């Protein structure tokens, strides 16, 4: 790899690492939903923490950054236009469905509603959609980004998106997510630091 593109490669590695972090959280979320089938109540507060993170990090930073990368990829490879359009639409849908789950979980945690159907079916649909979305990005977009985007592209993209440390996996360690981080550690799940 040319030295001039090392920074671009680092961005692809970071991109992939963030996906693995999201996979960890979706797996935990799914494990809580699976408790329903054993007649047990899930940890709604943990589920709310996960969805709060999803709507305040991926939706606010990861996906907007991707949308900018997608636009640059599409300008350089017209064959990528349909896939980036589809993925950007999925960002919109994930944000909408994620916000709805936060509202439902918040209502449950605060005792306003109690019924399982408010979270089980939408939760499973969200998990499936998010996983499929990342699978498409990993298979179809990250390889294109690795060849089509250079150091200058990433500098422009990062100037446009306000930098923010990952509040769960980064170094800032937001107290709001202390219980979630303990759960990740207790389950022996790998956390991948995001610089
Ligand atoms: Fe995405
Ligand atoms: Fe992504």
Tab-separated table of C-alpha atoms and ligand atoms in Angstrom:
chain	number	residue	atom	x	y	z
A	1	UNK	CA	0.000	0.000	0.000
A	2	UNK	CA	1.276	3.453	-0.856
A	3	UNK	CA	2.352	5.425	2.183
A	4	UNK	CA	0.155	8.341	1.087
A	5	UNK	CA	-2.922	6.180	1.539
A	6	UNK	CA	-2.068	4.810	4.983
A	7	UNK	CA	-4.400	7.290	6.668
A	8	UNK	CA	-7.221	6.179	4.383
A	9	UNK	CA	-6.545	2.557	5.307
A	10	UNK	CA	-6.684	3.495	9.000
A	11	UNK	CA	-10.130	4.983	8.438
A	12	UNK	CA	-11.327	1.701	6.902
A	13	UNK	CA	-9.950	-0.210	9.911
A	14	UNK	CA	-11.749	2.203	12.253
A	15	UNK	CA	-14.944	1.878	10.207
A	16	UNK	CA	-14.788	-1.920	10.534
A	17	UNK	CA	-13.970	-1.710	14.262
A	18	UNK	CA	-17.057	0.419	14.851
A	19	UNK	CA	-19.182	-2.175	13.076
A	20	UNK	CA	-17.804	-4.873	15.382
A	21	UNK	CA	-18.719	-2.741	18.395
A	22	UNK	CA	-22.265	-2.346	17.071
A	23	UNK	CA	-22.430	-6.131	16.525
A	24	UNK	CA	-21.517	-6.619	20.202
A	25	UNK	CA	-24.361	-4.368	21.316
A	26	UNK	CA	-26.902	-5.908	18.931
A	27	UNK	CA	-25.944	-9.372	20.246
A	28	UNK	CA	-26.501	-8.190	23.827
A	29	UNK	CA	-29.825	-6.631	22.858
A	30	UNK	CA	-30.900	-9.889	21.201
A	31	UNK	CA	-29.860	-11.907	24.269
A	32	UNK	CA	-32.211	-9.766	26.377
A	33	UNK	CA	-35.091	-10.316	23.920
A	34	UNK	CA	-34.398	-14.068	24.046
A	35	UNK	CA	-35.234	-13.995	27.773
A	36	UNK	CA	-38.904	-13.545	26.822
A	37	UNK	CA	-38.992	-17.070	25.350
A	38	UNK	CA	-37.744	-18.479	28.682
A	39	UNK	CA	-40.501	-16.684	30.554
A	40	UNK	CA	-38.108	-14.157	32.039
A	41	UNK	CA	-38.139	-10.384	31.930
A	42	UNK	CA	-35.344	-8.727	30.015
A	43	UNK	CA	-33.143	-6.031	31.481
A	44	UNK	CA	-35.065	-3.095	30.050
A	45	UNK	CA	-32.617	-0.540	31.428
A	46	UNK	CA	-29.746	-2.241	29.636
A	47	UNK	CA	-31.800	-2.360	26.440
A	48	UNK	CA	-32.553	1.338	26.813
A	49	UNK	CA	-28.852	2.090	27.304
A	50	UNK	CA	-28.036	0.177	24.115
A	51	UNK	CA	-30.705	1.930	22.074
A	52	UNK	CA	-29.823	5.318	23.572
A	53	UNK	CA	-26.255	4.723	22.385
A	54	UNK	CA	-27.456	3.585	18.939
A	55	UNK	CA	-29.449	6.773	18.509
A	56	UNK	CA	-26.673	9.017	19.893
A	57	UNK	CA	-23.528	7.604	18.298
A	58	UNK	CA	-24.185	5.560	15.139
A	59	UNK	CA	-27.119	7.772	14.118
A	60	UNK	CA	-25.314	11.014	14.935
A	61	UNK	CA	-21.753	10.297	13.879
A	62	UNK	CA	-21.141	6.938	12.165
A	63	UNK	CA	-24.006	7.098	9.673
A	64	UNK	CA	-23.656	10.797	8.735
A	65	UNK	CA	-19.941	10.180	8.121
A	66	UNK	CA	-20.827	7.211	5.941
A	67	UNK	CA	-23.322	9.292	3.973
A	68	UNK	CA	-20.511	11.714	3.089
A	69	UNK	CA	-18.204	8.843	2.136
A	70	UNK	CA	-20.999	7.271	0.057
A	71	UNK	CA	-21.502	10.504	-1.914
A	72	UNK	CA	-17.808	10.631	-2.795
A	73	UNK	CA	-17.759	6.950	-3.759
A	74	UNK	CA	-20.835	7.394	-5.983
A	75	UNK	CA	-19.236	10.366	-7.761
A	76	UNK	CA	-16.227	8.218	-8.667
A	77	UNK	CA	-18.026	4.978	-9.461
A	78	UNK	CA	-21.493	5.377	-10.954
A	79	UNK	CA	-22.038	1.642	-10.486
A	80	UNK	CA	-22.167	2.278	-6.754
A	81	UNK	CA	-25.069	4.749	-6.982
A	82	UNK	CA	-27.876	2.208	-6.316
A	83	UNK	CA	-26.178	0.615	-3.302
A	84	UNK	CA	-25.279	3.919	-1.647
A	85	UNK	CA	-28.831	5.184	-2.210
A	86	UNK	CA	-30.189	2.054	-0.562
A	87	UNK	CA	-27.763	2.282	2.371
A	88	UNK	CA	-28.532	5.971	2.961
A	89	UNK	CA	-32.258	5.167	2.996
A	90	UNK	CA	-31.500	2.477	5.569
A	91	UNK	CA	-29.752	5.071	7.759
A	92	UNK	CA	-32.993	7.064	7.775
A	93	UNK	CA	-35.060	3.980	8.627
A	94	UNK	CA	-32.661	2.839	11.379
A	95	UNK	CA	-32.780	6.290	12.965
A	96	UNK	CA	-36.590	6.351	12.858
A	97	UNK	CA	-36.964	2.814	14.213
A	98	UNK	CA	-34.220	3.300	16.798
A	99	UNK	CA	-35.907	6.438	18.143
A	100	UNK	CA	-39.218	4.573	18.387
A	101	UNK	CA	-37.509	1.834	20.416
A	102	UNK	CA	-35.949	4.407	22.764
A	103	UNK	CA	-39.396	5.891	23.393
A	104	UNK	CA	-40.953	2.452	24.021
A	105	UNK	CA	-38.132	1.334	26.331
A	106	UNK	CA	-38.154	4.632	28.179
A	107	UNK	CA	-41.895	4.244	28.735
A	108	UNK	CA	-41.358	0.716	30.059
A	109	UNK	CA	-38.501	1.720	32.379
A	110	UNK	CA	-40.642	4.573	33.708
A	111	UNK	CA	-43.641	2.294	34.205
A	112	UNK	CA	-45.874	3.918	31.592
A	113	UNK	CA	-46.273	0.708	29.569
A	114	UNK	CA	-45.369	-2.868	30.326
A	115	UNK	CA	-46.275	-4.995	27.359
A	116	UNK	CA	-43.693	-7.124	25.614
A	117	UNK	CA	-45.003	-6.506	22.096
A	118	UNK	CA	-43.846	-2.898	22.252
A	119	UNK	CA	-40.241	-4.022	22.107
A	120	UNK	CA	-39.899	-7.659	21.049
A	121	UNK	CA	-41.033	-7.543	17.446
A	122	UNK	CA	-39.676	-4.046	16.678
A	123	UNK	CA	-36.464	-4.923	18.524
A	124	UNK	CA	-35.883	-8.065	16.466
A	125	UNK	CA	-36.676	-6.185	13.252
A	126	UNK	CA	-34.186	-3.448	14.218
A	127	UNK	CA	-31.452	-5.988	14.986
A	128	UNK	CA	-32.015	-7.809	11.671
A	129	UNK	CA	-32.058	-4.560	9.687
A	130	UNK	CA	-28.919	-3.200	11.356
A	131	UNK	CA	-27.006	-6.460	10.850
A	132	UNK	CA	-28.025	-6.706	7.178
A	133	UNK	CA	-27.085	-3.055	6.698
A	134	UNK	CA	-23.588	-3.576	8.093
A	135	UNK	CA	-23.134	-6.790	6.099
A	136	UNK	CA	-23.863	-4.832	2.890
A	137	UNK	CA	-21.438	-2.095	3.858
A	138	UNK	CA	-18.702	-4.574	4.709
A	139	UNK	CA	-19.183	-6.531	1.469
A	140	UNK	CA	-19.925	-3.749	-0.986
A	141	UNK	CA	-18.731	-0.387	0.326
A	142	UNK	CA	-15.648	-0.760	2.509
A	143	UNK	CA	-13.661	-2.386	-0.337
A	144	UNK	CA	-14.696	0.448	-2.680
A	145	UNK	CA	-13.840	3.085	-0.087
A	146	UNK	CA	-10.416	1.533	0.388
A	147	UNK	CA	-9.598	2.083	-3.274
A	148	UNK	CA	-11.596	5.236	-4.134
A	149	UNK	CA	-11.109	7.483	-1.086
A	150	UNK	CA	-7.788	8.999	-0.163
A	151	UNK	CA	-6.350	10.974	2.730
A	152	UNK	CA	-7.843	14.229	1.398
A	153	UNK	CA	-11.326	12.741	1.158
A	154	UNK	CA	-11.199	11.590	4.760
A	155	UNK	CA	-9.895	14.943	5.947
A	156	UNK	CA	-12.824	16.678	4.204
A	157	UNK	CA	-15.345	14.197	5.616
A	158	UNK	CA	-13.980	14.544	9.135
A	159	UNK	CA	-14.014	18.337	8.959
A	160	UNK	CA	-17.711	18.180	8.095
A	161	UNK	CA	-18.673	15.937	11.027
A	162	UNK	CA	-18.040	17.218	14.517
A	163	UNK	CA	-15.612	14.818	16.192
A	164	UNK	CA	-17.019	13.030	19.209
A	165	UNK	CA	-15.497	10.259	21.269
A	166	UNK	CA	-17.416	7.003	21.343
A	167	UNK	CA	-19.158	7.149	24.762
A	168	UNK	CA	-19.130	3.364	25.281
A	169	UNK	CA	-16.033	2.073	23.493
A	170	UNK	CA	-13.888	5.226	23.408
A	171	UNK	CA	-11.661	6.725	26.058
A	172	UNK	CA	-14.156	9.294	27.431
A	173	UNK	CA	-16.182	6.577	29.186
A	174	UNK	CA	-19.470	8.384	29.648
A	175	UNK	CA	-20.881	7.481	33.114
A	176	UNK	CA	-24.305	6.962	31.573
A	177	UNK	CA	-23.016	3.727	30.063
A	178	UNK	CA	-21.140	2.365	33.100
A	179	UNK	CA	-23.615	-0.516	33.601
A	180	UNK	CA	-23.485	-1.377	29.902
A	181	UNK	CA	-19.680	-1.453	29.941
A	182	UNK	CA	-19.739	-3.704	33.028
A	183	UNK	CA	-22.119	-6.068	31.246
A	184	UNK	CA	-19.888	-6.181	28.157
A	185	UNK	CA	-16.886	-6.961	30.376
A	186	UNK	CA	-18.788	-9.563	32.419
A	187	UNK	CA	-19.847	-11.427	29.299
A	188	UNK	CA	-16.259	-11.458	28.102
A	189	UNK	CA	-17.260	-9.613	24.961
A	190	UNK	CA	-14.391	-8.069	23.114
A	191	UNK	CA	-14.430	-4.323	23.078
A	192	UNK	CA	-12.468	-2.613	20.411
A	193	UNK	CA	-11.179	0.821	21.378
A	194	UNK	CA	-12.200	3.472	18.930
A	195	UNK	CA	-9.608	6.272	18.752
B	1	LIG	FE1	-24.346	2.604	7.545
B	2	LIG	FE1	-21.754	1.425	9.052
